[in-house]
C-alpha positions as semicolon CSV with decimal commas, in nm:
position;residue;x (nm);y (nm);z (nm)
1;X;0,000;0,000;0,000
2;X;0,139;0,339;-0,099
3;X;0,027;0,616;0,138
4;X;-0,060;0,925;-0,063
5;X;-0,278;1,143;0,163
6;X;-0,347;1,227;0,526
7;X;-0,618;1,455;0,661
8;X;-0,977;1,465;0,783
9;X;-1,262;1,281;0,616
10;X;-1,628;1,384;0,584
11;X;-1,688;1,273;0,946
12;X;-1,403;1,500;1,065
13;X;-1,186;1,197;1,158
14;X;-0,813;1,203;1,087
15;X;-0,752;0,939;0,819
16;X;-0,465;0,805;0,612
17;X;-0,530;0,707;0,250
18;X;-0,330;0,467;0,042
19;X;-0,359;0,251;-0,268
20;X;-0,290;-0,116;-0,332
21;X;-0,020;-0,117;-0,601
22;X;-0,075;-0,460;-0,751
23;X;-0,445;-0,513;-0,811
24;X;-0,493;-0,454;-1,187
25;X;-0,836;-0,448;-1,346
26;X;-0,894;-0,558;-1,708
27;X;-0,989;-0,200;-1,805
28;X;-0,778;0,081;-1,948
29;X;-0,827;0,442;-1,847
30;X;-0,941;0,529;-2,200
31;X;-1,209;0,256;-2,198
32;X;-1,364;0,397;-1,883
33;X;-1,385;0,757;-2,007
34;X;-1,705;0,889;-2,162
35;X;-1,517;0,988;-2,479
36;X;-1,343;0,645;-2,508
37;X;-0,996;0,792;-2,558
38;X;-0,700;0,574;-2,658
39;X;-0,326;0,605;-2,705
40;X;-0,047;0,704;-2,469
41;X;-0,139;0,710;-2,100
42;X;-0,503;0,629;-2,184
43;X;-0,396;0,273;-2,275
44;X;-0,273;0,215;-1,917
45;X;-0,470;-0,025;-1,700
46;X;-0,670;0,100;-1,403
47;X;-0,574;-0,054;-1,068
48;X;-0,819;-0,114;-0,789
49;X;-0,661;0,089;-0,510
50;X;-0,895;-0,034;-0,238
51;X;-1,258;-0,060;-0,135
52;X;-1,333;0,302;-0,043
53;X;-1,389;0,611;-0,253
54;X;-1,605;0,786;-0,510
55;X;-1,702;0,653;-0,851
56;X;-1,400;0,803;-1,024
57;X;-1,038;0,727;-1,100
58;X;-0,729;0,929;-1,015
59;X;-0,367;0,913;-1,119
60;X;-0,031;0,907;-0,949
61;X;0,271;1,002;-1,161
62;X;0,637;1,101;-1,148
63;X;0,623;1,406;-1,377
64;X;0,748;1,697;-1,168
65;X;0,722;1,965;-1,439
66;X;0,349;2,032;-1,379
67;X;0,398;2,239;-1,064
68;X;0,213;1,993;-0,840
69;X;0,314;1,924;-0,482
70;X;0,519;1,609;-0,431
71;X;0,373;1,345;-0,198
72;X;0,625;1,351;0,087
73;X;0,968;1,275;-0,059
74;X;0,841;0,997;-0,285
75;X;0,892;1,163;-0,624
76;X;0,521;1,096;-0,685
77;X;0,249;1,353;-0,763
78;X;-0,130;1,322;-0,783
79;X;-0,352;1,448;-1,065
80;X;-0,277;1,708;-1,326
81;X;-0,318;1,744;-1,700
82;X;-0,276;1,397;-1,850
83;X;-0,179;1,540;-2,187
84;X;0,142;1,668;-2,021
85;X;0,252;1,310;-1,941
86;X;0,422;1,189;-2,261
87;X;0,563;0,867;-2,109
88;X;0,294;0,610;-2,009
89;X;0,538;0,439;-1,770
90;X;0,537;0,750;-1,549
91;X;0,166;0,729;-1,457
92;X;-0,064;0,479;-1,290
93;X;-0,443;0,505;-1,255
94;X;-0,641;0,393;-0,951
95;X;-1,008;0,339;-0,881
96;X;-1,081;0,372;-0,509
97;X;-0,836;0,361;-0,220
98;X;-0,773;0,219;0,127
99;X;-0,858;0,437;0,426
100;X;-0,722;0,388;0,776
101;X;-0,771;0,565;1,105
102;X;-0,434;0,658;1,252
103;X;-0,456;0,406;1,538
104;X;-0,574;0,134;1,301
105;X;-0,263;0,176;1,083
106;X;-0,033;0,191;1,386
107;X;-0,187;-0,134;1,516
108;X;-0,131;-0,302;1,178
109;X;0,237;-0,200;1,180
110;X;0,279;-0,359;1,526
111;X;0,155;-0,707;1,427
112;X;0,394;-0,985;1,320
113;X;0,232;-1,301;1,184
114;X;0,345;-1,652;1,276
115;X;0,524;-1,689;0,939
116;X;0,728;-1,375;1,011
117;X;0,535;-1,150;0,771
118;X;0,432;-0,809;0,894
119;X;0,339;-0,467;0,768
120;X;0,639;-0,239;0,730
121;X;0,689;0,127;0,643
122;X;0,959;0,168;0,378
123;X;1,056;0,420;0,113
124;X;1,077;0,297;-0,245
125;X;1,166;0,468;-0,573
126;X;0,882;0,606;-0,790
127;X;0,942;0,331;-1,047
128;X;0,837;0,070;-0,789
129;X;0,508;0,249;-0,722
130;X;0,430;0,313;-1,089
131;X;0,535;-0,031;-1,220
132;X;0,247;-0,170;-1,426
133;X;0,397;-0,516;-1,461
134;X;0,265;-0,648;-1,131
135;X;0,013;-0,926;-1,108
136;X;-0,192;-0,944;-0,790
137;X;0,039;-0,984;-0,491
138;X;0,363;-0,928;-0,686
139;X;0,456;-0,591;-0,537
140;X;0,448;-0,716;-0,179
141;X;0,632;-1,036;-0,273
142;X;0,914;-0,843;-0,444
143;X;0,937;-0,591;-0,162
144;X;0,932;-0,857;0,111
145;X;1,209;-1,051;-0,061
146;X;1,421;-0,735;-0,097
147;X;1,373;-0,655;0,275
148;X;1,468;-1,010;0,378
149;X;1,790;-0,987;0,171
150;X;1,904;-0,675;0,364
151;X;2,182;-0,739;0,618
């Protein structure tokens, strides 16, 4: 899960929002638009980011020339003019997101399962977040293996 936003929700609760990186749908962004656009970034698949959110998609990208605020120090930005993203590998589309209360996320980070797996907070390069080659579960598997290889 990539955390991309923190703030208050409609119920005035402090929440943390993130997206599942490796849950592709069979639909491209262009297919889901009213005008059925194709080519370039519009041929990218939409990923199901979670089970919460409005009936719309949003994008995360690594194009810093649009004047948008960077998400933390991730090299990732949200939204913007899609026609200014010439390289489809620099953008990923999501439908919905995960939403956690602060204590809920802290509790998840404290749990270690019997097989040694646990949630972990790590920084990764933008290419890891935007990689569209993941099948379901691949991102966590690759990340977990990289963490286990660390001395």
